[in-house]
């Protein structure tokens, strides 16, 4: 019998980060499909028309799901010198809240624009597989909405943290 992995590793880590896990699986799929296309084209001289479409859709979903995971874990790239200097100070927390609220406003615009784009492309289909283009484009408003949700949760936690601090 194999010993159970401690918290934060193995299957528990995958279960705690499903969007990252799906992004990793999509990366493996893109690599596999691209390899299949190279083999079919250059070894068998018979290109497959559908591989680019599936790879493109998987790449888009991988990117946007990965962005959701990074936003949920608050791991997006940033300059952290100010946070190291001002960690725990109320003015810095208020600045972080203001920046997150600005980000949420931007993401709401992305959701609105993404929904509009999905409706504009609702009748378009991919050339080879005849799949609706919306399968690919819907990743934009979904991911922007999820990121905005995670940022809103972070804002609420910061506000509660400030409110609970002794004066």
mmCIF file of C-alpha atoms in Angstrom, residues 86-155:
data_model
loop_
_atom_site.group_PDB
_atom_site.id
_atom_site.type_symbol
_atom_site.label_atom_id
_atom_site.label_comp_id
_atom_site.label_asym_id
_atom_site.label_seq_id
_atom_site.Cartn_x
_atom_site.Cartn_y
_atom_site.Cartn_z
ATOM 1 C CA UNK A 86 4.607 48.454 3.106
ATOM 2 C CA UNK A 87 3.355 44.973 4.020
ATOM 3 C CA UNK A 88 0.534 45.062 6.545
ATOM 4 C CA UNK A 89 0.002 48.817 6.417
ATOM 5 C CA UNK A 90 -3.544 50.033 5.975
ATOM 6 C CA UNK A 91 -2.733 52.515 3.198
ATOM 7 C CA UNK A 92 -1.127 49.754 1.177
ATOM 8 C CA UNK A 93 -4.138 47.490 1.690
ATOM 9 C CA UNK A 94 -6.392 50.335 0.508
ATOM 10 C CA UNK A 95 -4.190 50.784 -2.563
ATOM 11 C CA UNK A 96 -4.472 47.051 -3.297
ATOM 12 C CA UNK A 97 -8.268 47.263 -2.927
ATOM 13 C CA UNK A 98 -8.400 50.239 -5.301
ATOM 14 C CA UNK A 99 -6.245 48.434 -7.880
ATOM 15 C CA UNK A 100 -8.373 45.296 -7.625
ATOM 16 C CA UNK A 101 -11.559 47.359 -8.065
ATOM 17 C CA UNK A 102 -10.017 48.945 -11.161
ATOM 18 C CA UNK A 103 -9.177 45.464 -12.440
ATOM 19 C CA UNK A 104 -12.723 44.269 -11.773
ATOM 20 C CA UNK A 105 -14.120 47.234 -13.737
ATOM 21 C CA UNK A 106 -11.838 46.343 -16.656
ATOM 22 C CA UNK A 107 -12.821 42.673 -16.481
ATOM 23 C CA UNK A 108 -16.514 43.578 -16.512
ATOM 24 C CA UNK A 109 -15.847 45.433 -19.781
ATOM 25 C CA UNK A 110 -14.067 42.334 -21.099
ATOM 26 C CA UNK A 111 -17.052 40.152 -20.145
ATOM 27 C CA UNK A 112 -19.469 42.520 -21.902
ATOM 28 C CA UNK A 113 -17.260 42.700 -24.998
ATOM 29 C CA UNK A 114 -16.697 38.949 -24.931
ATOM 30 C CA UNK A 115 -20.418 38.201 -24.770
ATOM 31 C CA UNK A 116 -20.948 40.601 -27.679
ATOM 32 C CA UNK A 117 -18.174 38.855 -29.644
ATOM 33 C CA UNK A 118 -19.716 35.454 -28.936
ATOM 34 C CA UNK A 119 -23.093 36.637 -30.217
ATOM 35 C CA UNK A 120 -21.493 38.169 -33.343
ATOM 36 C CA UNK A 121 -19.698 34.910 -34.133
ATOM 37 C CA UNK A 122 -22.577 32.596 -33.210
ATOM 38 C CA UNK A 123 -23.134 31.504 -36.802
ATOM 39 C CA UNK A 124 -19.464 31.043 -37.714
ATOM 40 C CA UNK A 125 -17.963 27.552 -37.937
ATOM 41 C CA UNK A 126 -14.456 26.158 -38.206
ATOM 42 C CA UNK A 127 -13.456 25.105 -41.746
ATOM 43 C CA UNK A 128 -12.495 21.453 -41.206
ATOM 44 C CA UNK A 129 -14.624 20.157 -38.329
ATOM 45 C CA UNK A 130 -17.506 22.638 -38.726
ATOM 46 C CA UNK A 131 -17.467 23.321 -34.968
ATOM 47 C CA UNK A 132 -19.003 26.583 -33.788
ATOM 48 C CA UNK A 133 -16.340 29.267 -33.292
ATOM 49 C CA UNK A 134 -18.153 30.140 -30.067
ATOM 50 C CA UNK A 135 -16.597 27.033 -28.459
ATOM 51 C CA UNK A 136 -13.302 28.892 -28.632
ATOM 52 C CA UNK A 137 -14.387 32.506 -28.117
ATOM 53 C CA UNK A 138 -16.586 31.800 -25.070
ATOM 54 C CA UNK A 139 -13.368 31.288 -23.090
ATOM 55 C CA UNK A 140 -12.909 35.068 -23.016
ATOM 56 C CA UNK A 141 -16.035 36.127 -21.074
ATOM 57 C CA UNK A 142 -16.003 33.008 -18.898
ATOM 58 C CA UNK A 143 -12.410 33.521 -17.779
ATOM 59 C CA UNK A 144 -12.812 37.281 -17.335
ATOM 60 C CA UNK A 145 -15.921 36.696 -15.204
ATOM 61 C CA UNK A 146 -14.167 34.124 -13.040
ATOM 62 C CA UNK A 147 -11.119 36.342 -12.578
ATOM 63 C CA UNK A 148 -13.395 39.258 -11.607
ATOM 64 C CA UNK A 149 -15.144 36.981 -9.105
ATOM 65 C CA UNK A 150 -11.849 35.936 -7.511
ATOM 66 C CA UNK A 151 -10.696 39.556 -7.374
ATOM 67 C CA UNK A 152 -13.984 40.570 -5.725
ATOM 68 C CA UNK A 153 -13.519 37.844 -3.111
ATOM 69 C CA UNK A 154 -9.978 39.107 -2.493
ATOM 70 C CA UNK A 155 -11.286 42.685 -2.093
#
